């Protein structure tokens, strides 16, 4: 059975004893709390989270790990530390993307989320490589043991000072990679932008999405974000009272490393617009944002541009 099917089965098993009507009420409360950026969730809302949010954060994490695999030799990733691991999303994304991964350490302060992640992963083929740690992530003393530090949808639960301190700890450590994922909102991106500046001031390298370490060219009132399309399960559709069988999850992210491995020139920041005879791309480059028109006459680039999407790298 494919990993995603295993996880879906485990989610449905976990939710089996709760009436769907009740779960729908909890899902609505959860959405409301997210809109108000309120972080105190009831246990019932955490159960709604695994039906409604986990599939989306997992799809995004898969996409971000795919980007990392494209620009970095990930066979070197043997030990991964996931800070604020929630329902164990990374268990389902890390082993399938980093084939040499030997140890995944999850740090989570919420006992309900911690036990949920254990229950959900019971059938996962690599669960014996997972360590669950019940701890406040701010109290982890150093990151030296780990090749990759992951913070997925966590930064908005920390203060600016706490974020700065965490980044400083990573910069000073021997850990090679840092992956941060945030919601694709103006607020989520502001965290990413501030972290990026701090990293660059400390001579760290950006693996993705930025093709450079120059000042971020995004306008103050705009934000750099991407989207991942995911299928909605029956239960997911029911909870959201949605007609569509899919949704587009918006996200912002940053992958930083201590050394740069592969260079590329530009990243596509908007959906490409296909006109008659040309394709229009909005690109992030080291010389700032560029609006590139690729004419049909330039056969090679035109064919390439037509095959690419928002978030892809361009030459
Ligand atoms: C929105 S969830 C994201 C879960 C998971 N990383 C994902 O991407 O699906 C944020 C998680 O971070 C945890 N968290 C927040 N602050 C924390 C802290 N100081 N120490 C440990 N865990 C924390 C929360 O309890 C919650 O489970």
XYZ file of N, CA, C and O in Angstrom, residues 8-23 47 50-51 116 120 235:
88
model
N -3.883 7.791 5.289
C -5.320 8.084 5.220
C -6.107 7.050 6.032
O -7.030 7.392 6.779
N -5.689 5.797 5.918
C -6.352 4.714 6.652
C -6.197 4.935 8.169
O -7.151 4.786 8.942
N -4.969 5.304 8.566
C -4.701 5.534 9.995
C -5.520 6.718 10.506
O -6.046 6.685 11.629
N -5.679 7.755 9.684
C -6.478 8.925 10.086
C -7.934 8.499 10.272
O -8.575 8.808 11.282
N -8.450 7.752 9.294
C -9.862 7.356 9.369
C -10.110 6.443 10.580
O -11.143 6.553 11.241
N -9.140 5.572 10.867
C -9.257 4.673 12.028
C -9.328 5.506 13.312
O -10.135 5.253 14.201
N -8.488 6.513 13.365
C -8.411 7.378 14.555
C -9.726 8.141 14.768
O -10.139 8.404 15.898
N -10.376 8.501 13.642
C -11.571 9.350 13.741
C -12.865 8.528 13.776
O -13.951 9.093 13.921
N -12.716 7.202 13.652
C -13.865 6.320 13.476
C -14.941 6.513 14.554
O -16.130 6.561 14.271
N -14.490 6.642 15.805
C -15.466 6.662 16.906
C -16.124 8.036 17.122
O -17.025 8.170 17.933
N -15.658 9.045 16.392
C -16.247 10.381 16.576
C -17.321 10.579 15.514
O -17.092 10.304 14.341
N -18.475 11.071 15.922
C -19.533 11.326 14.944
C -19.070 12.396 13.962
O -18.387 13.351 14.346
N -19.442 12.203 12.680
C -18.995 13.159 11.660
C -19.513 14.570 11.916
O -18.839 15.558 11.658
N -20.753 14.638 12.463
C -21.341 15.971 12.736
C -20.488 16.717 13.760
O -20.234 17.915 13.619
N -20.084 15.977 14.803
C -19.248 16.604 15.842
C -17.911 17.052 15.258
O -17.425 18.142 15.545
N -17.338 16.169 14.424
C -16.034 16.476 13.828
C -16.139 17.722 12.937
O -15.236 18.559 12.908
N -7.953 16.644 16.569
C -8.394 15.516 15.735
C -8.895 16.034 14.379
O -8.624 15.433 13.336
N -6.016 16.618 11.997
C -5.408 15.512 11.219
C -6.236 15.184 9.973
O -5.716 14.669 8.988
N -7.543 15.493 10.019
C -8.358 15.223 8.830
C -8.233 16.356 7.814
O -8.248 16.126 6.609
N -0.812 11.334 19.185
C -1.473 11.171 17.876
C -0.453 10.747 16.818
O -0.717 9.850 16.015
N -0.693 7.354 14.622
C -0.853 7.390 13.161
C 0.251 6.626 12.448
O 0.036 6.084 11.368
N -13.710 12.537 3.603
C -13.920 13.115 4.931
C -13.503 14.593 4.937
O -14.178 15.465 5.491
